[in-house]
Short mmCIF file of C-alpha atoms in Angstrom, two decimals:
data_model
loop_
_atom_site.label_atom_id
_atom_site.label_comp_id
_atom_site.label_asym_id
_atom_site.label_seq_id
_atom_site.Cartn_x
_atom_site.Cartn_y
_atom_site.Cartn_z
CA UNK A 1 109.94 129.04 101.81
CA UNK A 2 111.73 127.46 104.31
CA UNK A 3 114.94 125.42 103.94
CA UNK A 4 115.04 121.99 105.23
CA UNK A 5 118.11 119.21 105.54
CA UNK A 6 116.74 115.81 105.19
CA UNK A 7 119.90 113.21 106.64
CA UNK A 8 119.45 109.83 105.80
CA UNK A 9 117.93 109.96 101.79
CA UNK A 10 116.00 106.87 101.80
CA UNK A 11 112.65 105.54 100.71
CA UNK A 12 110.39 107.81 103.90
CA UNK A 13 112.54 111.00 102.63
CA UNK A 14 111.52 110.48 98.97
CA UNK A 15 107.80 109.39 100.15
CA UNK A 16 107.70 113.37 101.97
CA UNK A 17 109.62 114.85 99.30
CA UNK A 18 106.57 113.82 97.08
CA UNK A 19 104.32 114.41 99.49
CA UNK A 20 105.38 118.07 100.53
CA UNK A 21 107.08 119.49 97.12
CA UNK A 22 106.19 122.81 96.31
CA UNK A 23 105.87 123.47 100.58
CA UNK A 24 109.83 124.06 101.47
CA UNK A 25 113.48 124.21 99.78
CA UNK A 26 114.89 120.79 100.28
CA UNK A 27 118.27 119.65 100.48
CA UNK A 28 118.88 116.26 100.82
CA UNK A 29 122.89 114.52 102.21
CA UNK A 30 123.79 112.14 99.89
CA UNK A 31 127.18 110.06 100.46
CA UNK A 32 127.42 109.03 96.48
CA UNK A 33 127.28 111.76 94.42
CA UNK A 34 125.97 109.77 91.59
CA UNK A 35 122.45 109.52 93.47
CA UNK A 36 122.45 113.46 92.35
CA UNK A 37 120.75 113.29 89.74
CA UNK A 38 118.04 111.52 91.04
CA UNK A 39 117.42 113.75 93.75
CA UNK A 40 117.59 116.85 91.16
CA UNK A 41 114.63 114.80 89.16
CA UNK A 42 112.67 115.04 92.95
CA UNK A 43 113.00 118.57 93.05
CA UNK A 44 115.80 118.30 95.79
CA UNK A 45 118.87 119.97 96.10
CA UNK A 46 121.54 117.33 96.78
CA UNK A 47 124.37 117.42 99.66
CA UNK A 48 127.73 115.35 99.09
CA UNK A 49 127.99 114.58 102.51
CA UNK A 50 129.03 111.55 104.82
CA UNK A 51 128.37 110.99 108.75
CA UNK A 52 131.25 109.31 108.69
CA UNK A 53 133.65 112.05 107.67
CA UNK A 54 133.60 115.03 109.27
CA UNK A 55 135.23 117.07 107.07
CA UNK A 56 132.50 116.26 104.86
CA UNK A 57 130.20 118.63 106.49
CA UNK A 58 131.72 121.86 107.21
CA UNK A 59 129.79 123.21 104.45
CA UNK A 60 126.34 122.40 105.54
CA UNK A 61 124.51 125.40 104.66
CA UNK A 62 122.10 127.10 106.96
CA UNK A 63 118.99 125.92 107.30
CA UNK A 64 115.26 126.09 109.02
CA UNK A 65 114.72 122.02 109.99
CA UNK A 66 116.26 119.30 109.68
CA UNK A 67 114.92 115.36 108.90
CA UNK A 68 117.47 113.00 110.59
CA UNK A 69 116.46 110.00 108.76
CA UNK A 70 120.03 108.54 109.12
CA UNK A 71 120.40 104.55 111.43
CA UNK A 72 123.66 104.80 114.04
CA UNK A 73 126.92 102.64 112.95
CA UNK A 74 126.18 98.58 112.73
CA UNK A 75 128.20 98.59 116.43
CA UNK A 76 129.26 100.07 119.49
CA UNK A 77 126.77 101.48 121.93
CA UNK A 78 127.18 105.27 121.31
CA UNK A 79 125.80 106.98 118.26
CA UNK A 80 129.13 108.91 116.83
CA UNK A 81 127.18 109.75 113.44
CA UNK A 82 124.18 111.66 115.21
CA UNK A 83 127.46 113.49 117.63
CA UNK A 84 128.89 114.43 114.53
CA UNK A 85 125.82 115.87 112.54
CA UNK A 86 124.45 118.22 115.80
CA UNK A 87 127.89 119.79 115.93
CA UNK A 88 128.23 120.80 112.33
CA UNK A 89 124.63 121.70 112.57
CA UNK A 90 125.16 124.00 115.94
CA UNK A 91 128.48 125.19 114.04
CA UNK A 92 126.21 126.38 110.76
CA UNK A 93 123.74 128.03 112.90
CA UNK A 94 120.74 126.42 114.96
CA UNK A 95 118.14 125.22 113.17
CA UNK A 96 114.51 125.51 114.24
CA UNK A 97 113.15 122.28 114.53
CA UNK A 98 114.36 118.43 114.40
CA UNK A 99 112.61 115.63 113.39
CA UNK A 100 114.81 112.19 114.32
CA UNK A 101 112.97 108.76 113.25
CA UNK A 102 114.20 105.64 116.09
CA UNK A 103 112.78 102.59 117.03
CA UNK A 104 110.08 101.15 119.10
CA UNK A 105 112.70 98.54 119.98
CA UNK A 106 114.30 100.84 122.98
CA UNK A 107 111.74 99.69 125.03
CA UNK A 108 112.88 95.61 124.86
CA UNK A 109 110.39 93.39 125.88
CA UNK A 110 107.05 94.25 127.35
CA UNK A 111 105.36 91.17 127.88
CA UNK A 112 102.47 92.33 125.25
CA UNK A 113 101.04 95.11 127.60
CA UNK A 114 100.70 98.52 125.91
CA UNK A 115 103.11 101.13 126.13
CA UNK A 116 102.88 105.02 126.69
CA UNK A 117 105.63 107.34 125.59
CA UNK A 118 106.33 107.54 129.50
CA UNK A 119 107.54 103.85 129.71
CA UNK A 120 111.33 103.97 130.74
CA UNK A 121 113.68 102.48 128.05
CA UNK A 122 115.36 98.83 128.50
CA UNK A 123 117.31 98.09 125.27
CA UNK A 124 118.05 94.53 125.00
CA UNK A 125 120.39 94.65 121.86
CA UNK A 126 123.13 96.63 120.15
CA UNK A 127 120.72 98.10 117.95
CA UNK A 128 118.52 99.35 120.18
CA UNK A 129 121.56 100.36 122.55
CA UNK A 130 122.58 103.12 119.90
CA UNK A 131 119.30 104.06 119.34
CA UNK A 132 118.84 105.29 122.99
CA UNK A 133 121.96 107.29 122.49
CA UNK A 134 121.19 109.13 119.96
CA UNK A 135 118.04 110.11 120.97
CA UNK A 136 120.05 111.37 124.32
CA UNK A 137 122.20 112.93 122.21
CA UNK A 138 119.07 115.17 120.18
CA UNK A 139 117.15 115.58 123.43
CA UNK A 140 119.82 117.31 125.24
CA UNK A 141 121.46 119.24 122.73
CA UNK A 142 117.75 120.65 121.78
CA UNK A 143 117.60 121.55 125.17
CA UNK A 144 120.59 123.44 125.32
CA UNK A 145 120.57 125.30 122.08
CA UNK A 146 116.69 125.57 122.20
CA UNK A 147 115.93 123.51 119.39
CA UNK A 148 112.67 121.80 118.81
CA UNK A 149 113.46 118.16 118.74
CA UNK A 150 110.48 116.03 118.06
CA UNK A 151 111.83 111.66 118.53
CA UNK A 152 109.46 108.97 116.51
CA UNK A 153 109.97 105.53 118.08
CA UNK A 154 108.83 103.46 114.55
CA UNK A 155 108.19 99.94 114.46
CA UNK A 156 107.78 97.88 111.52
CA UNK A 157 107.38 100.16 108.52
CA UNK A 158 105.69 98.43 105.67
CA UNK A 159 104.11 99.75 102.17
CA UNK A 160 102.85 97.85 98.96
CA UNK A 161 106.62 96.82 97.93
CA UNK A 162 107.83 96.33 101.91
CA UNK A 163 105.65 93.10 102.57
CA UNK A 164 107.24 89.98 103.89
CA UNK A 165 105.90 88.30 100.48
CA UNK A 166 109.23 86.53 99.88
CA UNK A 167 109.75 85.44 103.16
CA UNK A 168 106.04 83.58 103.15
CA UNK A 169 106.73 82.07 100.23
CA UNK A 170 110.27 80.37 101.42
CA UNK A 171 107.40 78.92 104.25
CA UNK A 172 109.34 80.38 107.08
CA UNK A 173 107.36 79.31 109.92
CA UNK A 174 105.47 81.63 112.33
CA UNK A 175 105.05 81.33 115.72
CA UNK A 176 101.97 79.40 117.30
CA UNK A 177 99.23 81.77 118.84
CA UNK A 178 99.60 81.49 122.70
CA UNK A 179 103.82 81.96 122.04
CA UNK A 180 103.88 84.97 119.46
CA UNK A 181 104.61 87.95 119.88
CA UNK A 182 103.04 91.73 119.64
CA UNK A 183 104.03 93.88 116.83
CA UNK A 184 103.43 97.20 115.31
CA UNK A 185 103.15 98.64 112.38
CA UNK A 186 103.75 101.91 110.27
CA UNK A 187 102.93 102.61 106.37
CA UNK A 188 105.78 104.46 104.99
CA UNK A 189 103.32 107.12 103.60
CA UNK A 190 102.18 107.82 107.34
CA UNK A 191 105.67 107.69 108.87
CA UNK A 192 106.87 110.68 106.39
CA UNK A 193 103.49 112.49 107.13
CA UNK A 194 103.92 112.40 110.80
CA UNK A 195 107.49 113.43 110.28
CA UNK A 196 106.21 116.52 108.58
CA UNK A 197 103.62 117.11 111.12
CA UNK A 198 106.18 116.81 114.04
CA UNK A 199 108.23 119.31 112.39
CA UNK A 200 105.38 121.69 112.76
CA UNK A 201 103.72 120.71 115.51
CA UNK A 202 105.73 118.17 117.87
CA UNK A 203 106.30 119.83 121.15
CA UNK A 204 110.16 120.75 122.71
CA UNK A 205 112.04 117.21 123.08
CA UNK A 206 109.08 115.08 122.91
CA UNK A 207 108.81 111.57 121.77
CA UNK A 208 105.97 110.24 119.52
CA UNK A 209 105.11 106.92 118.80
CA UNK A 210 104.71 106.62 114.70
CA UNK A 211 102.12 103.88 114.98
CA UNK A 212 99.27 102.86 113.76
CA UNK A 213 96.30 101.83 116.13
CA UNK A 214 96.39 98.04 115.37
CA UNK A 215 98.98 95.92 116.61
CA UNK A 216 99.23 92.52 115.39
CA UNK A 217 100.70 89.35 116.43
CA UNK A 218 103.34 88.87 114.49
CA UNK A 219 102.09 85.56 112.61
CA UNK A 220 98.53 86.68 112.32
CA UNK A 221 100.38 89.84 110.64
CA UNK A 222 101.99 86.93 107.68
CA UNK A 223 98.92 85.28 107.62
CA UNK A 224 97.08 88.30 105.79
CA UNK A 225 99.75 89.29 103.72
CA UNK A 226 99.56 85.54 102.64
CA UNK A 227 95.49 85.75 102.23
CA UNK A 228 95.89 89.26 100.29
CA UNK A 229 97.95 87.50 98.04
CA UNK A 230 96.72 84.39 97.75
CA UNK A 231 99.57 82.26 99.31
CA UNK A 232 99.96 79.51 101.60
CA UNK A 233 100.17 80.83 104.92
CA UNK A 234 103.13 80.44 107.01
CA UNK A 235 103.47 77.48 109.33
CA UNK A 236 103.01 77.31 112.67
CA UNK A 237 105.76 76.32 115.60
CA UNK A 238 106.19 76.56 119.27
CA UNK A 239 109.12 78.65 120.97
CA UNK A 240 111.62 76.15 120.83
CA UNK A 241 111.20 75.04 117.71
CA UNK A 242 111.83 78.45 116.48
CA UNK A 243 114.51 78.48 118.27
CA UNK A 244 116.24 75.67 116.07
CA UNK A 245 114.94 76.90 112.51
CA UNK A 246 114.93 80.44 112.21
CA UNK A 247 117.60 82.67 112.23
CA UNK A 248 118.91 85.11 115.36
CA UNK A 249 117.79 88.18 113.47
CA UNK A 250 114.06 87.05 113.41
CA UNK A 251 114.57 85.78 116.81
CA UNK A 252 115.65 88.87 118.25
CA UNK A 253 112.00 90.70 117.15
CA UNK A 254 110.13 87.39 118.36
CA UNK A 255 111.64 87.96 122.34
CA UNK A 256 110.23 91.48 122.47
CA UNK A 257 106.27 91.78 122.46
CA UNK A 258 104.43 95.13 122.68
CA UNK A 259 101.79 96.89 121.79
CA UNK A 260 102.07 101.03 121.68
CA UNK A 261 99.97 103.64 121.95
CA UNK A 262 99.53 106.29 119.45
CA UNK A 263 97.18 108.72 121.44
CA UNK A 264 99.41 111.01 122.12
CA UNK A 265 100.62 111.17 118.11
CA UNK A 266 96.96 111.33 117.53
CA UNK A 267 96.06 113.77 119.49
CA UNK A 268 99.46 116.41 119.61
CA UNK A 269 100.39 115.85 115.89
CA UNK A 270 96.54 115.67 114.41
CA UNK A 271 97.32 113.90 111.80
CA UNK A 272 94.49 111.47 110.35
CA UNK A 273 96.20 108.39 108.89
CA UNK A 274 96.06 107.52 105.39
CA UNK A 275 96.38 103.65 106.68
CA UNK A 276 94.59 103.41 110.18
CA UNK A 277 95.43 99.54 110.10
CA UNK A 278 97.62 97.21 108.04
CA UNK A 279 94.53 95.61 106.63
CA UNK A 280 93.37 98.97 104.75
CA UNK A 281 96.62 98.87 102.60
CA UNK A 282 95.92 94.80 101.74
CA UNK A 283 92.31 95.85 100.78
CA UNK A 284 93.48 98.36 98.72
CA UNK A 285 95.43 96.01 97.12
CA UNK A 286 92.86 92.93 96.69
CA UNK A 287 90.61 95.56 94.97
CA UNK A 288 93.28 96.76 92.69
CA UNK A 289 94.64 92.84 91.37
CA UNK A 290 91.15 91.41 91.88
CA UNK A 291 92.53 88.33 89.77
CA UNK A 292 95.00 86.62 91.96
CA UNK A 293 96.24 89.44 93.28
CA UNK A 294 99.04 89.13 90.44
CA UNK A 295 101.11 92.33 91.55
CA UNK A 296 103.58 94.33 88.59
CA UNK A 297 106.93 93.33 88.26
CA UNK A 298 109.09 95.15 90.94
CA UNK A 299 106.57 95.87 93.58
CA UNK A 300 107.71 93.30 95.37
CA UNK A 301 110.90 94.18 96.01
CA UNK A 302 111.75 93.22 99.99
CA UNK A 303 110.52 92.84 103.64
CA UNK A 304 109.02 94.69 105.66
CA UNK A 305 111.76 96.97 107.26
CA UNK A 306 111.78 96.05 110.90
CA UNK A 307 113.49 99.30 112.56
#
């Protein structure tokens, strides 16, 4: 079987760990090594490692393909953790194949037209900055070392305990119609499946978008978590009132609007999604707590991750 490095152990890792155990030797860099355990339980072999410290991984061991699941630093606009892992990695021996998960936000704002793989970055923030280096970073060292390197721009990932259910209950308020913005969306089940499948099948230093074929505005988005649940929807202000009552972070996904395409995902990757839309996981849901939609204790934990 093959041996495969998954960098950044997080919720998507575990979700393909699941999904794919029994199919390849995984090891997986942890930077506490009391989250070994719990990585033995998955099957996984762990890695005390840390992005952060060099020295930390000289002894990555040799491997087949590698998951780079892990964000840049919180600042800066260069992407020293994704530097540091490529040269340990070329120093260990090439891998294959790498699979590196970054953001739909490179693009900035796109006035809510659709987007192709082939649009030319414009980061507007810090985040976004360091995202477009480190996918620099992948693309050219795959090209020198002749490593396939496979980039998924992500949006919003969401799953049954990543919903924005505590935020619409707080009654944040949403954006009126004609000033919201475009968003898209991801189930984390589908994001780790089309990691695998990239892994496989993604073409030499190619980007994919990891969407799914509905975007949303992003209030009409809260509005049917808020129906699938049974809560008040969110209310509704203009531009500059949101501009006085919510906070910068929000703000900052409210100024970019887009919608992307997934045919090229769809048709290099060939990968039928388990969620085609965000509305297939709420139905699932509605059918499953038919009475009030009263959801078990702990599956609620959290927003929506907004990459």
């Amino acid at each position: 079987m093959k041996k495969i490095l998954i960098v950044g152990f997080g919720d998507v890792a575990e979700r393909l760990v699941a999904r794919y155990a029994g199919q390849a030797d995984f090891i997986g860099m942890i930077r506490r090594p009391e989250r070994a355990a719990a990585l033995r339980a998955l099957g996984v072999t762990p890695y005390i490692g840390d992005l952060d410290a060099p020295a930390t991984l000289k002894r990555l061991p040799r491997v087949d393909g590698v998951f780079h699941f892990a964000p840049p630093p919180n600042e800066g606009t260069t992407d020293p953790r994704t530097a540091r892992l490529l040269h340990a990695l070329a120093r260990r021996g090439k891998p294959g194949a790498l699979v590196y998960i970054s953001t739909s936000g490179v693009y900035g704002d796109c006035g809510g037209n659709w987007v192709s793989e082939t649009r030319p970055v414009a980061p507007v923030n810090g985040r976004a900055v360091r995202r477009v280096n480190a996918e620099r970073q992948l693309r050219a060292w795959g090209e020198v070392l002749g490593v396939q390197v496979s980039i998924l721009r992500a949006p919003g990932i969401y799953a049954a305990d990543r919903l924005p259910l505590e935020r619409i209950k707080r009654g944040t308020p949403a954006l009126i119609a004609r000033d919201d913005s475009y968003t898209n969306h991801i189930h984390a089940d589908d994001l780790a499946r089309l990691a695998w499948a990239a892994l496989f099948r993604g073409r030499a230093q190619r980007v994919y978008h990891a969407v799914d074929a509905h975007p949303l505005k992003m209030g009409d988005w809260f509005d049917s978590c808020a129906d699938a649940f049974d809560l008040p929807r969110p209310p509704r202000v203009n531009r500059a009132e949101a501009e006085k009552v919510l906070s910068e972070a929000l703000l900052s996904f409210l100024r970019e609007s887009r919608q992307l395409s997934n045919a090229r995902t769809t048709r290099e990757l060939r990968l039928k999604y388990r969620y085609p839309t965000s509305d297939d996981l709420l139905r699932e849901i509605r059918q499953a707590y038919p009475e009030g939609h009263k959801y078990p204790e702990g599956h609620q934990r959290g927003q929506m991750k907004l990459f």
